[in-house]
XYZ file of C-alpha atoms in Angstrom:
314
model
C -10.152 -5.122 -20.299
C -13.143 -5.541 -18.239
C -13.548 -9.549 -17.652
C -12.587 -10.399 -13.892
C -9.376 -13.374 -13.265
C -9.519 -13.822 -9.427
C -6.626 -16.556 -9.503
C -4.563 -14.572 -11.205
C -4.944 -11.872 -9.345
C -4.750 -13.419 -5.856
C -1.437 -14.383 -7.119
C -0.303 -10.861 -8.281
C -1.203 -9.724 -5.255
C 0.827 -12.005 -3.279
C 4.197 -11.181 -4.987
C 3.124 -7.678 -4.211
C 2.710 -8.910 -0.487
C 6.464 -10.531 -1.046
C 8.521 -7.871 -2.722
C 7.182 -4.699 -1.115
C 7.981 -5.670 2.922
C 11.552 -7.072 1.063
C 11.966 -3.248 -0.664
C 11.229 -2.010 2.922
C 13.414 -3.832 4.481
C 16.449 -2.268 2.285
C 14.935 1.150 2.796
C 15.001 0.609 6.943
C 18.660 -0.489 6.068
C 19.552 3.015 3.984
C 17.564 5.132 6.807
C 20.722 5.011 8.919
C 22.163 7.093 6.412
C 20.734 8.202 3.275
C 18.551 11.191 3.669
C 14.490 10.324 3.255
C 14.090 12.827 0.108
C 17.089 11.035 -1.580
C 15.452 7.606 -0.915
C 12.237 8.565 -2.624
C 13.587 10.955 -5.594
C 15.580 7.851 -6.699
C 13.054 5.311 -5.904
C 10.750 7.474 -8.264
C 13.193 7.950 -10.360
C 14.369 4.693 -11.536
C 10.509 3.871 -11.588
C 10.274 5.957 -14.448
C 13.640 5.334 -15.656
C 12.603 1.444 -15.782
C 8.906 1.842 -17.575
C 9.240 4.660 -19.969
C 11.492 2.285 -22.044
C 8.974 -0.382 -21.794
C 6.106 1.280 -23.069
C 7.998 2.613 -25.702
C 8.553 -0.743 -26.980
C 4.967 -2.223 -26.247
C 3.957 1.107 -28.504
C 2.190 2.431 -25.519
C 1.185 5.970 -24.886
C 1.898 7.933 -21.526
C -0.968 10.191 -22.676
C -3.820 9.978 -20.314
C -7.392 11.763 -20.567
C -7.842 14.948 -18.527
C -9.316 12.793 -15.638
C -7.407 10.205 -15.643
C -4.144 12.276 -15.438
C -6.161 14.163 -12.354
C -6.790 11.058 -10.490
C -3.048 9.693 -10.971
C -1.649 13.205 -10.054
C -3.551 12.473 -6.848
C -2.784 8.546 -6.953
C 1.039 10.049 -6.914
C 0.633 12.223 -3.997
C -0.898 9.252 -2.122
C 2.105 7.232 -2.966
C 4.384 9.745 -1.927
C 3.266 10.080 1.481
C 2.208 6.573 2.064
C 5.980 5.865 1.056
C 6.964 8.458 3.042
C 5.684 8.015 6.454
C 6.509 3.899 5.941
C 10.842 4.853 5.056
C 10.413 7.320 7.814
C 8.923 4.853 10.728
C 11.507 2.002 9.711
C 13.947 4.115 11.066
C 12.495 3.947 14.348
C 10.375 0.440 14.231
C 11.184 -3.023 13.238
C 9.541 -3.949 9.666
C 6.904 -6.593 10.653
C 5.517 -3.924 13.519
C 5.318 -1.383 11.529
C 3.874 -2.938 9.185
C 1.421 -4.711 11.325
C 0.440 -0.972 12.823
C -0.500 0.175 8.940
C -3.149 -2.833 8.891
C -5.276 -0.478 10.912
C -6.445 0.846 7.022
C -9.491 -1.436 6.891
C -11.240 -0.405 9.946
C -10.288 3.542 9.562
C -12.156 2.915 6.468
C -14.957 1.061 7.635
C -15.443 3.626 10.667
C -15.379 6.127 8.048
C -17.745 4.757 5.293
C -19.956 4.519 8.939
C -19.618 8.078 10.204
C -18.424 10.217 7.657
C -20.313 8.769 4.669
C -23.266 7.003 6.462
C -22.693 3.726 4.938
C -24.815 0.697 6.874
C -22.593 -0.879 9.246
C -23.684 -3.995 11.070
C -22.536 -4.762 15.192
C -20.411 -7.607 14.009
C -18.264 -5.131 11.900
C -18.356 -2.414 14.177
C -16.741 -4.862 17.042
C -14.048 -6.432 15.114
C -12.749 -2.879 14.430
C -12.719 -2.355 18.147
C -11.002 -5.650 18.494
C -8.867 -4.545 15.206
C -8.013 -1.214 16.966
C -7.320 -3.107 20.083
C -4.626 -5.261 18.234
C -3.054 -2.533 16.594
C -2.957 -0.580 20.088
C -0.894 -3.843 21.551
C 1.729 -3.152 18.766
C 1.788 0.144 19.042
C 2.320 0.670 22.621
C 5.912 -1.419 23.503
C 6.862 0.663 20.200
C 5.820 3.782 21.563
C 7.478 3.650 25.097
C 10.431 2.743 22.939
C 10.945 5.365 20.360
C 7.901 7.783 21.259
C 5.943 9.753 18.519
C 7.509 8.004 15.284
C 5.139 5.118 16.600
C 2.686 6.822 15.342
C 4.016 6.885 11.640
C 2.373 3.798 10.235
C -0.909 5.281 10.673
C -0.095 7.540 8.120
C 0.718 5.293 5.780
C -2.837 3.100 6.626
C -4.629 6.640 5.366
C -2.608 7.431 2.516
C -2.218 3.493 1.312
C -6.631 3.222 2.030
C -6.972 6.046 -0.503
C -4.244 5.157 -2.905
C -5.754 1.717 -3.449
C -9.767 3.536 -3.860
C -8.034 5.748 -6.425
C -5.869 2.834 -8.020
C -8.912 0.371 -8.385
C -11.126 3.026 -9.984
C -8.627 3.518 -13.083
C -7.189 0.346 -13.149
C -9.111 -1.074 -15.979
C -9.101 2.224 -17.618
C -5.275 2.224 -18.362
C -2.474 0.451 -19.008
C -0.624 -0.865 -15.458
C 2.743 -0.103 -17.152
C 2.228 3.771 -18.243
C 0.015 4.180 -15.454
C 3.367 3.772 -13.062
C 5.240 5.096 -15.701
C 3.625 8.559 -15.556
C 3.544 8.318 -11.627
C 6.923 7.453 -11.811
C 7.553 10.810 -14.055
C 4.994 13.223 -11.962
C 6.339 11.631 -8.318
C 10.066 12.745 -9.896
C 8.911 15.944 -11.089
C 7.164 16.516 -7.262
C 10.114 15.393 -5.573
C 12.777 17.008 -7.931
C 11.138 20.293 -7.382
C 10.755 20.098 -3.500
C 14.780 19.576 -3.348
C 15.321 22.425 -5.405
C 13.571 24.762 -3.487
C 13.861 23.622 0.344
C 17.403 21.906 0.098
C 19.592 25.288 0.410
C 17.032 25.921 3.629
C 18.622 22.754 5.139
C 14.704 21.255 5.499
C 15.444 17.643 7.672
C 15.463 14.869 4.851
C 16.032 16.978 1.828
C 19.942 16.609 1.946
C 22.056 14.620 -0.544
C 24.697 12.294 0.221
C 27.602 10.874 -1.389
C 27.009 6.935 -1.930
C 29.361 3.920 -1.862
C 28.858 0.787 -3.692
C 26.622 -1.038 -1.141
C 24.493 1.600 -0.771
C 24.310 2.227 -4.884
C 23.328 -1.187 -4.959
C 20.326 -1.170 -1.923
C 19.064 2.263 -3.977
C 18.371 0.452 -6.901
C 17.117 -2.893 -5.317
C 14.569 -0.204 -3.804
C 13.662 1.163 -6.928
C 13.460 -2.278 -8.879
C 11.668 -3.885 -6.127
C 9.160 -1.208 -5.613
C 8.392 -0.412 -9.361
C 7.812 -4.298 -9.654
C 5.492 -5.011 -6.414
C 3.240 -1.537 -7.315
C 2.923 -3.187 -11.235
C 1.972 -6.558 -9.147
C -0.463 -4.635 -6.927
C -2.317 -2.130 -9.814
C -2.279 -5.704 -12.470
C -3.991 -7.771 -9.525
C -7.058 -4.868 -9.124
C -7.204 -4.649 -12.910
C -7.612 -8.618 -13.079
C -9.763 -9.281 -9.269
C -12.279 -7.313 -7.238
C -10.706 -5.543 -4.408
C -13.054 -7.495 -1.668
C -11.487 -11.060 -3.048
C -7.538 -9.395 -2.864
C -8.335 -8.219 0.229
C -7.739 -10.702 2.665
C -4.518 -11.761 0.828
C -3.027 -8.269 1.507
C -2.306 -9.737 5.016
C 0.301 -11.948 3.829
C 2.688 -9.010 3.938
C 2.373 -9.533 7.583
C 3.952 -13.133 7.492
C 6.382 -12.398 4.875
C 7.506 -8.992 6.996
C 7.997 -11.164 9.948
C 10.504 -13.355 8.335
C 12.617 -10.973 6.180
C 12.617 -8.958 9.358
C 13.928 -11.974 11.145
C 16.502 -13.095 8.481
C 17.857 -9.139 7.863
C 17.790 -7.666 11.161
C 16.894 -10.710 13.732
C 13.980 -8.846 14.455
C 11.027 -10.854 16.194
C 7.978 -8.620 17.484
C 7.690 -9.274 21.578
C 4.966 -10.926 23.066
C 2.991 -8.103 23.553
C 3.428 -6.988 19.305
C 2.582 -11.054 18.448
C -0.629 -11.063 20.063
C -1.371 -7.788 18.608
C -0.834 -8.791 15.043
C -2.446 -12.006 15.630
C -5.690 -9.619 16.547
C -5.364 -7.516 13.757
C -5.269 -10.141 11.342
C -8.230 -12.697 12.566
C -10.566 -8.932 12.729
C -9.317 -7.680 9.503
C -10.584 -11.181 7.936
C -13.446 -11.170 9.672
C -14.124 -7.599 8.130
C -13.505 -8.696 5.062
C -16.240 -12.101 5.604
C -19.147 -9.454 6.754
C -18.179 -7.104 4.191
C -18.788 -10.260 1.295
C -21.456 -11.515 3.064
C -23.532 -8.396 2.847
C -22.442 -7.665 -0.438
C -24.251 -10.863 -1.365
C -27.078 -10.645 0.550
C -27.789 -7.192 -1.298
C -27.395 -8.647 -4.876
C -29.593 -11.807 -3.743
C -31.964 -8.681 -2.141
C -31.556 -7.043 -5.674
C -31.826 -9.787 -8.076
C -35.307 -10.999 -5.935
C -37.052 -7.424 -6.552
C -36.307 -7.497 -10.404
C -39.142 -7.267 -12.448
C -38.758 -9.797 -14.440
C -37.946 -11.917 -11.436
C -41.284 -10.626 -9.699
C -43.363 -11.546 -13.095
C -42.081 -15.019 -12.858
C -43.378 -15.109 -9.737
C -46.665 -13.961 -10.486
């Protein structure tokens, strides 16, 4: 599949921007006392669990080409710690800050297409990640008087979550969204599954096991279900829409966070955290604008300097 569906997309997309702060939410409520390796071995687990069935019965194939299967090793380990670090700050932060804090992603990217990979970046862009960093600074800081380093956390997940969706766009259309989180689902179980078995009798923080009761049974597999469903959302929305027009719907998740944070845990960020995300969200749009703005200016530059163009000129 190669053809393009923006509305499509843009709606995939926004049930990702739903379900996944809703999965988190159950996570932040198991942190209290399911052990962080448990949460993700079963969260992988029932991923896999869930899809291998399904391709079965679409007649699909969990074989992958030798680079493909590197890149979605690699996708996996992204998801992993992106995951990770997100489960690990809920149990510190409430959902819509932390959240808000991981929306740094766009301008750690931009700053580092700019100084690591020398990629043109105009003043406009290069202030609204000041302002951007400014906004996520404001969250961060009541946060971090509270709880301290864990504050820290979501920036993690900004890095690991910037690359996982570089590495998710450029296979998208080369595989199948099911057995492409089917096989992470398999590979993130395998990782996982191994790391228990050989840190869990060296008593490693998070690695434990614990007994569960039927609430907690229940919030386990809602985090599984929901996760394995927003993740197909996300990787069928880049496979259908370029990732500069699903951009700027990412930061619904903010909204939605807000009010399942509210509803769960009456949760409300402060003053301080509000203007803050407010921040972060009108510079990450206006990132976003500059970035498609430019983008067209160079195909306009592009198209103009054709040769065919330039002999209908002469």
């Amino acid at each position: 599949m190669t053809q393009d569906k923006p509305l499509s997309g843009m709606l995939l997309m926004t049930g990702f921007c739903i379900l996944a702060p809703l999965g988190d939410a159950f996570a932040k409520i198991l942190g209290e006392t399911v052990p962080l390796g448990q949460l993700l071995l079963v969260r992988f687990a029932l991923q896999a669990a869930l899809l291998i069935p399904v391709v079965w019965l679409m007649r699909g194939s969990l074989r992958m080409p030798m680079r493909l299967l590197h890149l979605t090793v690699l996708r996996t380990i992204l998801h992993i710690l992106g995951i990770a670090a997100m489960f690990a700050s809920l149990r510190f932060l409430p959902l819509a800050d932390a959240i808000a804090i991981a929306f740094v992603m766009p301008f750690l990217m931009l700053l580092l297409g700019r100084f690591v990979l020398g990629e043109e970046v105009g003043p406009y862009r290069l202030m609204a990640c000041i302002v951007g960093f400014a906004g996520t600074l404001l969250v961060i800081q009541p946060n971090y008087a509270a709880v301290g380093a864990p504050a820290l956390l979501p920036l993690g997940v900004a890095v690991a979550f910037a690359l996982f969706m570089m590495v998710t766009r450029s296979i998208a259309k080369a595989t199948d969204p099911i057995s492409l989180q089917a096989v992470s689902g398999l590979i993130a179980t395998a990782i996982l599954g191994s790391a228990w078995l050989a840190f869990s009798s060296a008593d490693v923080p998070g690695l434990g096991f614990v007994s569960l009761e039927g609430r907690e049974i229940w919030l386990l597999g809602a985090i599984g279900v929901l996760g394995t469903v927003a993740h197909l959302l996300m990787t069928w929305s880049l496979r259908l829409a370029p990732a500069a027009t699903l951009a700027p719907m990412q930061y619904l998740e903010l909204p939605f966070a807000t009010l399942i944070g509210f509803v769960i845990f009456s949760d409300l960020p402060d003053t301080l955290a509000s203007l803050g995300i407010v921040l972060t969200i009108c510079s990450g749009l206006y990132v976003i604008h500059r970035e498609q703005v430019t983008a067209r200016r160079q195909a306009a530059a592009v198209v103009g300097a054709s040769p065919a163009n330039a002999g209908s000129k002469a």
